[in-house]
């Protein structure tokens, strides 16, 4: 190995660069192979004709023509966005309220916070199986005296199923977001509240004028996690709907539509086209949130990226 | 602080290693030598044939892996797609098996491999493509029949229905008594398809689905397809399936439980349900509370009242890429539906598709005798035995079919739309 | 789950200092009303969380017949551990072992390669370092579900199908972007002067990485270990598609196998649910503070 030893500085710069390359390579390799290559692969496959058994062949425009003219695709996209928006609307206020509650000290509060945290430890599959049995209209919770109003097909009625799914998602993820808010709230300087109290601000005023504005970065983080995360609600919906995205197509969000097309109807080409739509949705969403969070970061000292 | 986490993690790891190596449960068997075989988890009799084989061949065992019904098809496809399909696998025959045959994944079973003449010819046909046999029957005859809870019917003063109109009247009476008239695991979709199949068969005759199966779009657009959907939705409107059907998935068994716990009066299901009920509620069956019927006729329908739908049987096929075809064929030849297997099936309340069963049937003394004779007679007298559509059709049509069946059941589409949607897929 | 807004720069100045929880001065009647409101809302949510968990617990102790006939929330008449024996006899040890191996190896790989990557990004302002970072930013937006088909193809071609490595490698790859993100935002807060001082002493890049970056980012490393650990432990899609045999099944996949095996036997399924959660629950009980603090440190700083 010949090192250009024109000067001590050059040698050091070279060592620095080679060390940097060596450090950068493993992540690049791993992510490139299983992230970037499949990303390009899914786009290529969306033009392929492959039933999962034989060898992939060329399909030209056929998959895209079929997917784009299939109302099912657009329904799935609309459902995905609906899940995203409704989940945010449900989870954010509850998580914020719980975060406020948890942030204060006290034994009871700490104990409740631990209780709330538990769903986060369960896997989506465990949660799905538990809720599926729990919401069984005949043998589930609805059979308890006094809880008869639960004895309805919450997962079976096409008009209710999506909201039930959104509720179970919230049940799982609210603790995480409550935790983010709790941490955010605990970092608000007490002096701000003291000053406001001296000015005679009411409790509500203090919430709107101090707590919420001070939490804006937490809100951005939590919102971004929720929105991008909602594109990936696959496991839970898969289990809750018995792998069908049903009843009917009531909970068939994009990831499920992709899975069903690819691994149940065995049309990998079309499934790849749906997957590409999912990728594009993700990219669009991340552009929007980056822009939005960039906007809120205007007065920061340093660039995020 | 972090050291504590690391300590716990390594302790867990160690515990896992110990338990992982120490306890060898029934689900984990080494696959170093021998063959792999996949089947469904409720097939205990089939499992006994593998056990028998393994007892005779301790150095060349078959590893049996069992799956839930609803997951199985996807698992099998993905494994075959990865070139790691099992050596012997279970299927329903029909178009789904033909997918694999067409891709060259299935080994032909010749007369020299297995003497197929012992099987009921009409049943063997479902796994025969282009005059070549690709699967041997390995389960009981599985027509779909209408089960009922005798006690519930008696209490409500309802007679077992002979026609669809009888059934509708029964529905009205039962509903008034707070019983779910018909238990249906609509979440799994294929149980709803059973209603479709029978309603179409009774309304339009077997000929309509023959046209559909032949791949002509005119089949789906036949007026009787619309009629079948109309009849189904009529039952839905009557509240025949209760409010909760679409929450029930078959694998969870709640639909079955509704029947034997008396919360529902009827259930339309394959003959395998008998064994499930015996297993879950033996007293219910032994005290004679379980009733069963052929599907009711439809007044003015074109179909033969004796026609049946369901699964002629299940089949075992051999992976074309198996490393030891001779062993696989030897297992199929000597252990599948051999004499002791036939007895075992009969003992489990299931009628195996082999010739010359009359003597064995009449020699039976167990309480299952009436049931076995009912099933045997039903199949013997049936002019046609239609394989379930989701298995008969190629898999790219099966999924849209199940989705549209569900949508029709949920009344998200009109009876006319069902045939229109399906004609676009085929 | 991913984020594109990892760092909250206004907080960057004091990432570790904890303020005392805000406790505004007491107020009279309006205050107690407020307290009652939040208190009852908190209790309501506690019930929403506790009742299902309680139900899962007692159902797992019920006899099968008892389950079908008795009131769901009542204590079982004859509680039994038979369901647990059924699950433990069904190869649970293998599944647990697989889950632990997959999670541990994935997390170690992810955190190691991500820390190196984050160090390069934070310590370099060259154009390629910026592009490198941008690549991971892009990666944040890719839902792993979307690429499962090509990943499946890739795993088949690499002859890894139905092995634990088939789960580990893609899981690690998809955990890299968020991990890099969190670590970069932490490393950027380390004053340059510290690194420069080390450089003056003649320390190379690797030494700076191990002796400075690693200890200083410890809170963030706890975060990514906990976060990725939970994600991988609970991951379902990769195991579902990329493995098939019982010998390679991880716990979430095993749960669906158990469900299929037990069918109507809801109590046994619930016992499997409880057992699958037990290892992580034990970890939670023993190291609760670290887990909770770790989970948020990297996100909320």
JSON list of N, CA and C in Angstrom, two decimals, chain B residues 34-89:
[
{"chain": "B", "resi": 34, "resn": "UNK", "atom": "N", "xyz": [-34.59, -37.57, 5.81]},
{"chain": "B", "resi": 34, "resn": "UNK", "atom": "CA", "xyz": [-36.00, -37.81, 5.59]},
{"chain": "B", "resi": 34, "resn": "UNK", "atom": "C", "xyz": [-36.69, -36.69, 4.86]},
{"chain": "B", "resi": 35, "resn": "UNK", "atom": "N", "xyz": [-38.02, -36.77, 4.85]},
{"chain": "B", "resi": 35, "resn": "UNK", "atom": "CA", "xyz": [-38.83, -35.87, 4.03]},
{"chain": "B", "resi": 35, "resn": "UNK", "atom": "C", "xyz": [-39.65, -34.94, 4.90]},
{"chain": "B", "resi": 36, "resn": "UNK", "atom": "N", "xyz": [-40.12, -33.85, 4.29]},
{"chain": "B", "resi": 36, "resn": "UNK", "atom": "CA", "xyz": [-41.05, -32.98, 4.98]},
{"chain": "B", "resi": 36, "resn": "UNK", "atom": "C", "xyz": [-42.42, -33.11, 4.34]},
{"chain": "B", "resi": 37, "resn": "UNK", "atom": "N", "xyz": [-43.42, -32.92, 5.16]},
{"chain": "B", "resi": 37, "resn": "UNK", "atom": "CA", "xyz": [-44.78, -33.01, 4.66]},
{"chain": "B", "resi": 37, "resn": "UNK", "atom": "C", "xyz": [-45.63, -31.95, 5.35]},
{"chain": "B", "resi": 38, "resn": "UNK", "atom": "N", "xyz": [-46.48, -31.28, 4.57]},
{"chain": "B", "resi": 38, "resn": "UNK", "atom": "CA", "xyz": [-47.34, -30.23, 5.13]},
{"chain": "B", "resi": 38, "resn": "UNK", "atom": "C", "xyz": [-48.80, -30.64, 5.03]},
{"chain": "B", "resi": 39, "resn": "UNK", "atom": "N", "xyz": [-49.53, -30.35, 6.10]},
{"chain": "B", "resi": 39, "resn": "UNK", "atom": "CA", "xyz": [-50.97, -30.60, 6.06]},
{"chain": "B", "resi": 39, "resn": "UNK", "atom": "C", "xyz": [-51.66, -29.63, 7.02]},
{"chain": "B", "resi": 40, "resn": "UNK", "atom": "N", "xyz": [-52.95, -29.80, 7.18]},
{"chain": "B", "resi": 40, "resn": "UNK", "atom": "CA", "xyz": [-53.70, -28.90, 8.06]},
{"chain": "B", "resi": 40, "resn": "UNK", "atom": "C", "xyz": [-53.76, -29.47, 9.48]},
{"chain": "B", "resi": 41, "resn": "UNK", "atom": "N", "xyz": [-53.88, -28.55, 10.43]},
{"chain": "B", "resi": 41, "resn": "UNK", "atom": "CA", "xyz": [-53.70, -28.97, 11.81]},
{"chain": "B", "resi": 41, "resn": "UNK", "atom": "C", "xyz": [-54.83, -29.84, 12.35]},
{"chain": "B", "resi": 42, "resn": "UNK", "atom": "N", "xyz": [-56.01, -29.84, 11.70]},
{"chain": "B", "resi": 42, "resn": "UNK", "atom": "CA", "xyz": [-57.07, -30.67, 12.29]},
{"chain": "B", "resi": 42, "resn": "UNK", "atom": "C", "xyz": [-57.02, -32.12, 11.77]},
{"chain": "B", "resi": 43, "resn": "UNK", "atom": "N", "xyz": [-55.97, -32.45, 10.99]},
{"chain": "B", "resi": 43, "resn": "UNK", "atom": "CA", "xyz": [-55.97, -33.78, 10.38]},
{"chain": "B", "resi": 43, "resn": "UNK", "atom": "C", "xyz": [-55.23, -34.81, 11.22]},
{"chain": "B", "resi": 44, "resn": "UNK", "atom": "N", "xyz": [-55.87, -35.20, 12.29]},
{"chain": "B", "resi": 44, "resn": "UNK", "atom": "CA", "xyz": [-55.22, -36.11, 13.23]},
{"chain": "B", "resi": 44, "resn": "UNK", "atom": "C", "xyz": [-55.08, -37.51, 12.66]},
{"chain": "B", "resi": 45, "resn": "UNK", "atom": "N", "xyz": [-56.02, -37.91, 11.83]},
{"chain": "B", "resi": 45, "resn": "UNK", "atom": "CA", "xyz": [-55.94, -39.25, 11.27]},
{"chain": "B", "resi": 45, "resn": "UNK", "atom": "C", "xyz": [-54.77, -39.34, 10.29]},
{"chain": "B", "resi": 46, "resn": "UNK", "atom": "N", "xyz": [-54.62, -38.32, 9.50]},
{"chain": "B", "resi": 46, "resn": "UNK", "atom": "CA", "xyz": [-53.50, -38.29, 8.57]},
{"chain": "B", "resi": 46, "resn": "UNK", "atom": "C", "xyz": [-52.18, -38.33, 9.33]},
{"chain": "B", "resi": 47, "resn": "UNK", "atom": "N", "xyz": [-52.17, -37.60, 10.44]},
{"chain": "B", "resi": 47, "resn": "UNK", "atom": "CA", "xyz": [-50.96, -37.56, 11.26]},
{"chain": "B", "resi": 47, "resn": "UNK", "atom": "C", "xyz": [-50.59, -38.97, 11.73]},
{"chain": "B", "resi": 48, "resn": "UNK", "atom": "N", "xyz": [-51.62, -39.77, 12.04]},
{"chain": "B", "resi": 48, "resn": "UNK", "atom": "CA", "xyz": [-51.37, -41.14, 12.49]},
{"chain": "B", "resi": 48, "resn": "UNK", "atom": "C", "xyz": [-50.67, -41.95, 11.40]},
{"chain": "B", "resi": 49, "resn": "UNK", "atom": "N", "xyz": [-50.99, -41.67, 10.13]},
{"chain": "B", "resi": 49, "resn": "UNK", "atom": "CA", "xyz": [-50.34, -42.42, 9.05]},
{"chain": "B", "resi": 49, "resn": "UNK", "atom": "C", "xyz": [-48.86, -42.07, 8.98]},
{"chain": "B", "resi": 50, "resn": "UNK", "atom": "N", "xyz": [-48.55, -40.80, 9.26]},
{"chain": "B", "resi": 50, "resn": "UNK", "atom": "CA", "xyz": [-47.14, -40.40, 9.27]},
{"chain": "B", "resi": 50, "resn": "UNK", "atom": "C", "xyz": [-46.42, -41.05, 10.45]},
{"chain": "B", "resi": 51, "resn": "UNK", "atom": "N", "xyz": [-47.10, -41.06, 11.59]},
{"chain": "B", "resi": 51, "resn": "UNK", "atom": "CA", "xyz": [-46.50, -41.71, 12.76]},
{"chain": "B", "resi": 51, "resn": "UNK", "atom": "C", "xyz": [-46.22, -43.17, 12.48]},
{"chain": "B", "resi": 52, "resn": "UNK", "atom": "N", "xyz": [-47.17, -43.83, 11.81]},
{"chain": "B", "resi": 52, "resn": "UNK", "atom": "CA", "xyz": [-46.98, -45.24, 11.49]},
{"chain": "B", "resi": 52, "resn": "UNK", "atom": "C", "xyz": [-45.78, -45.42, 10.57]},
{"chain": "B", "resi": 53, "resn": "UNK", "atom": "N", "xyz": [-45.70, -44.54, 9.58]},
{"chain": "B", "resi": 53, "resn": "UNK", "atom": "CA", "xyz": [-44.56, -44.62, 8.66]},
{"chain": "B", "resi": 53, "resn": "UNK", "atom": "C", "xyz": [-43.24, -44.45, 9.42]},
{"chain": "B", "resi": 54, "resn": "UNK", "atom": "N", "xyz": [-43.22, -43.44, 10.29]},
{"chain": "B", "resi": 54, "resn": "UNK", "atom": "CA", "xyz": [-41.98, -43.15, 11.02]},
{"chain": "B", "resi": 54, "resn": "UNK", "atom": "C", "xyz": [-41.60, -44.28, 11.97]},
{"chain": "B", "resi": 55, "resn": "UNK", "atom": "N", "xyz": [-42.60, -44.95, 12.52]},
{"chain": "B", "resi": 55, "resn": "UNK", "atom": "CA", "xyz": [-42.30, -46.08, 13.40]},
{"chain": "B", "resi": 55, "resn": "UNK", "atom": "C", "xyz": [-41.63, -47.20, 12.61]},
{"chain": "B", "resi": 56, "resn": "UNK", "atom": "N", "xyz": [-42.05, -47.36, 11.35]},
{"chain": "B", "resi": 56, "resn": "UNK", "atom": "CA", "xyz": [-41.46, -48.41, 10.52]},
{"chain": "B", "resi": 56, "resn": "UNK", "atom": "C", "xyz": [-40.13, -48.00, 9.92]},
{"chain": "B", "resi": 57, "resn": "UNK", "atom": "N", "xyz": [-39.90, -46.71, 9.78]},
{"chain": "B", "resi": 57, "resn": "UNK", "atom": "CA", "xyz": [-38.67, -46.23, 9.13]},
{"chain": "B", "resi": 57, "resn": "UNK", "atom": "C", "xyz": [-37.96, -45.22, 10.02]},
{"chain": "B", "resi": 58, "resn": "UNK", "atom": "N", "xyz": [-37.43, -45.66, 11.13]},
{"chain": "B", "resi": 58, "resn": "UNK", "atom": "CA", "xyz": [-36.83, -44.71, 12.08]},
{"chain": "B", "resi": 58, "resn": "UNK", "atom": "C", "xyz": [-35.64, -43.95, 11.52]},
{"chain": "B", "resi": 59, "resn": "UNK", "atom": "N", "xyz": [-35.01, -44.47, 10.48]},
{"chain": "B", "resi": 59, "resn": "UNK", "atom": "CA", "xyz": [-33.84, -43.78, 9.94]},
{"chain": "B", "resi": 59, "resn": "UNK", "atom": "C", "xyz": [-34.18, -42.90, 8.74]},
{"chain": "B", "resi": 60, "resn": "UNK", "atom": "N", "xyz": [-35.41, -42.90, 8.31]},
{"chain": "B", "resi": 60, "resn": "UNK", "atom": "CA", "xyz": [-35.79, -42.07, 7.16]},
{"chain": "B", "resi": 60, "resn": "UNK", "atom": "C", "xyz": [-37.19, -41.51, 7.40]},
{"chain": "B", "resi": 61, "resn": "UNK", "atom": "N", "xyz": [-37.25, -40.60, 8.34]},
{"chain": "B", "resi": 61, "resn": "UNK", "atom": "CA", "xyz": [-38.57, -40.16, 8.82]},
{"chain": "B", "resi": 61, "resn": "UNK", "atom": "C", "xyz": [-39.20, -39.08, 7.96]},
{"chain": "B", "resi": 62, "resn": "UNK", "atom": "N", "xyz": [-40.49, -38.98, 8.09]},
{"chain": "B", "resi": 62, "resn": "UNK", "atom": "CA", "xyz": [-41.21, -37.86, 7.48]},
{"chain": "B", "resi": 62, "resn": "UNK", "atom": "C", "xyz": [-41.52, -36.86, 8.59]},
{"chain": "B", "resi": 63, "resn": "UNK", "atom": "N", "xyz": [-41.13, -35.61, 8.38]},
{"chain": "B", "resi": 63, "resn": "UNK", "atom": "CA", "xyz": [-41.43, -34.56, 9.34]},
{"chain": "B", "resi": 63, "resn": "UNK", "atom": "C", "xyz": [-42.72, -33.88, 8.92]},
{"chain": "B", "resi": 64, "resn": "UNK", "atom": "N", "xyz": [-43.72, -33.97, 9.76]},
{"chain": "B", "resi": 64, "resn": "UNK", "atom": "CA", "xyz": [-45.02, -33.40, 9.41]},
{"chain": "B", "resi": 64, "resn": "UNK", "atom": "C", "xyz": [-45.17, -32.02, 10.03]},
{"chain": "B", "resi": 65, "resn": "UNK", "atom": "N", "xyz": [-45.51, -31.06, 9.20]},
{"chain": "B", "resi": 65, "resn": "UNK", "atom": "CA", "xyz": [-45.75, -29.72, 9.72]},
{"chain": "B", "resi": 65, "resn": "UNK", "atom": "C", "xyz": [-47.21, -29.35, 9.46]},
{"chain": "B", "resi": 66, "resn": "UNK", "atom": "N", "xyz": [-47.88, -28.89, 10.51]},
{"chain": "B", "resi": 66, "resn": "UNK", "atom": "CA", "xyz": [-49.32, -28.65, 10.40]},
{"chain": "B", "resi": 66, "resn": "UNK", "atom": "C", "xyz": [-49.63, -27.16, 10.44]},
{"chain": "B", "resi": 67, "resn": "UNK", "atom": "N", "xyz": [-50.59, -26.74, 9.62]},
{"chain": "B", "resi": 67, "resn": "UNK", "atom": "CA", "xyz": [-50.93, -25.33, 9.51]},
{"chain": "B", "resi": 67, "resn": "UNK", "atom": "C", "xyz": [-52.42, -25.12, 9.72]},
{"chain": "B", "resi": 68, "resn": "UNK", "atom": "N", "xyz": [-52.76, -23.88, 10.12]},
{"chain": "B", "resi": 68, "resn": "UNK", "atom": "CA", "xyz": [-54.16, -23.49, 10.16]},
{"chain": "B", "resi": 68, "resn": "UNK", "atom": "C", "xyz": [-54.66, -23.33, 8.74]},
{"chain": "B", "resi": 69, "resn": "UNK", "atom": "N", "xyz": [-55.93, -23.63, 8.57]},
{"chain": "B", "resi": 69, "resn": "UNK", "atom": "CA", "xyz": [-56.53, -23.61, 7.26]},
{"chain": "B", "resi": 69, "resn": "UNK", "atom": "C", "xyz": [-56.30, -22.28, 6.52]},
{"chain": "B", "resi": 70, "resn": "UNK", "atom": "N", "xyz": [-56.60, -21.17, 7.21]},
{"chain": "B", "resi": 70, "resn": "UNK", "atom": "CA", "xyz": [-56.59, -19.89, 6.52]},
{"chain": "B", "resi": 70, "resn": "UNK", "atom": "C", "xyz": [-55.19, -19.43, 6.11]},
{"chain": "B", "resi": 71, "resn": "UNK", "atom": "N", "xyz": [-54.14, -19.96, 6.77]},
{"chain": "B", "resi": 71, "resn": "UNK", "atom": "CA", "xyz": [-52.78, -19.52, 6.44]},
{"chain": "B", "resi": 71, "resn": "UNK", "atom": "C", "xyz": [-52.13, -20.42, 5.39]},
{"chain": "B", "resi": 72, "resn": "UNK", "atom": "N", "xyz": [-52.68, -21.61, 5.23]},
{"chain": "B", "resi": 72, "resn": "UNK", "atom": "CA", "xyz": [-51.93, -22.67, 4.55]},
{"chain": "B", "resi": 72, "resn": "UNK", "atom": "C", "xyz": [-51.59, -22.35, 3.10]},
{"chain": "B", "resi": 73, "resn": "UNK", "atom": "N", "xyz": [-52.57, -21.85, 2.35]},
{"chain": "B", "resi": 73, "resn": "UNK", "atom": "CA", "xyz": [-52.35, -21.67, 0.91]},
{"chain": "B", "resi": 73, "resn": "UNK", "atom": "C", "xyz": [-51.21, -20.69, 0.63]},
{"chain": "B", "resi": 74, "resn": "UNK", "atom": "N", "xyz": [-51.20, -19.60, 1.42]},
{"chain": "B", "resi": 74, "resn": "UNK", "atom": "CA", "xyz": [-50.15, -18.59, 1.23]},
{"chain": "B", "resi": 74, "resn": "UNK", "atom": "C", "xyz": [-48.77, -19.17, 1.57]},
{"chain": "B", "resi": 75, "resn": "UNK", "atom": "N", "xyz": [-48.71, -19.92, 2.69]},
{"chain": "B", "resi": 75, "resn": "UNK", "atom": "CA", "xyz": [-47.45, -20.51, 3.12]},
{"chain": "B", "resi": 75, "resn": "UNK", "atom": "C", "xyz": [-46.89, -21.43, 2.04]},
{"chain": "B", "resi": 76, "resn": "UNK", "atom": "N", "xyz": [-47.74, -22.27, 1.50]},
{"chain": "B", "resi": 76, "resn": "UNK", "atom": "CA", "xyz": [-47.31, -23.26, 0.52]},
{"chain": "B", "resi": 76, "resn": "UNK", "atom": "C", "xyz": [-46.77, -22.57, -0.72]},
{"chain": "B", "resi": 77, "resn": "UNK", "atom": "N", "xyz": [-47.49, -21.54, -1.16]},
{"chain": "B", "resi": 77, "resn": "UNK", "atom": "CA", "xyz": [-47.08, -20.85, -2.38]},
{"chain": "B", "resi": 77, "resn": "UNK", "atom": "C", "xyz": [-45.73, -20.18, -2.20]},
{"chain": "B", "resi": 78, "resn": "UNK", "atom": "N", "xyz": [-45.57, -19.50, -1.06]},
{"chain": "B", "resi": 78, "resn": "UNK", "atom": "CA", "xyz": [-44.31, -18.79, -0.83]},
{"chain": "B", "resi": 78, "resn": "UNK", "atom": "C", "xyz": [-43.15, -19.77, -0.73]},
{"chain": "B", "resi": 79, "resn": "UNK", "atom": "N", "xyz": [-43.38, -20.91, -0.08]},
{"chain": "B", "resi": 79, "resn": "UNK", "atom": "CA", "xyz": [-42.30, -21.88, 0.05]},
{"chain": "B", "resi": 79, "resn": "UNK", "atom": "C", "xyz": [-41.94, -22.47, -1.32]},
{"chain": "B", "resi": 80, "resn": "UNK", "atom": "N", "xyz": [-42.93, -22.77, -2.12]},
{"chain": "B", "resi": 80, "resn": "UNK", "atom": "CA", "xyz": [-42.64, -23.28, -3.46]},
{"chain": "B", "resi": 80, "resn": "UNK", "atom": "C", "xyz": [-41.96, -22.22, -4.31]},
{"chain": "B", "resi": 81, "resn": "UNK", "atom": "N", "xyz": [-42.41, -20.97, -4.15]},
{"chain": "B", "resi": 81, "resn": "UNK", "atom": "CA", "xyz": [-41.79, -19.87, -4.89]},
{"chain": "B", "resi": 81, "resn": "UNK", "atom": "C", "xyz": [-40.32, -19.75, -4.54]},
{"chain": "B", "resi": 82, "resn": "UNK", "atom": "N", "xyz": [-39.98, -20.07, -3.29]},
{"chain": "B", "resi": 82, "resn": "UNK", "atom": "CA", "xyz": [-38.60, -19.99, -2.85]},
{"chain": "B", "resi": 82, "resn": "UNK", "atom": "C", "xyz": [-37.83, -21.26, -3.19]},
{"chain": "B", "resi": 83, "resn": "UNK", "atom": "N", "xyz": [-38.50, -22.19, -3.86]},
{"chain": "B", "resi": 83, "resn": "UNK", "atom": "CA", "xyz": [-37.82, -23.44, -4.20]},
{"chain": "B", "resi": 83, "resn": "UNK", "atom": "C", "xyz": [-37.62, -24.35, -3.00]},
{"chain": "B", "resi": 84, "resn": "UNK", "atom": "N", "xyz": [-38.37, -24.11, -1.92]},
{"chain": "B", "resi": 84, "resn": "UNK", "atom": "CA", "xyz": [-38.23, -24.93, -0.73]},
{"chain": "B", "resi": 84, "resn": "UNK", "atom": "C", "xyz": [-39.56, -25.49, -0.29]},
{"chain": "B", "resi": 85, "resn": "UNK", "atom": "N", "xyz": [-40.34, -25.92, -1.27]},
{"chain": "B", "resi": 85, "resn": "UNK", "atom": "CA", "xyz": [-41.61, -26.53, -0.95]},
{"chain": "B", "resi": 85, "resn": "UNK", "atom": "C", "xyz": [-41.39, -27.84, -0.22]},
{"chain": "B", "resi": 86, "resn": "UNK", "atom": "N", "xyz": [-42.39, -28.30, 0.53]},
{"chain": "B", "resi": 86, "resn": "UNK", "atom": "CA", "xyz": [-42.27, -29.60, 1.20]},
{"chain": "B", "resi": 86, "resn": "UNK", "atom": "C", "xyz": [-42.24, -30.73, 0.18]},
{"chain": "B", "resi": 87, "resn": "UNK", "atom": "N", "xyz": [-41.71, -31.87, 0.61]},
{"chain": "B", "resi": 87, "resn": "UNK", "atom": "CA", "xyz": [-41.63, -33.00, -0.31]},
{"chain": "B", "resi": 87, "resn": "UNK", "atom": "C", "xyz": [-43.02, -33.56, -0.62]},
{"chain": "B", "resi": 88, "resn": "UNK", "atom": "N", "xyz": [-43.86, -33.59, 0.41]},
{"chain": "B", "resi": 88, "resn": "UNK", "atom": "CA", "xyz": [-45.23, -34.06, 0.23]},
{"chain": "B", "resi": 88, "resn": "UNK", "atom": "C", "xyz": [-46.14, -32.96, 0.75]},
{"chain": "B", "resi": 89, "resn": "UNK", "atom": "N", "xyz": [-47.15, -32.63, -0.02]},
{"chain": "B", "resi": 89, "resn": "UNK", "atom": "CA", "xyz": [-48.02, -31.56, 0.48]},
{"chain": "B", "resi": 89, "resn": "UNK", "atom": "C", "xyz": [-49.49, -31.86, 0.22]}
]
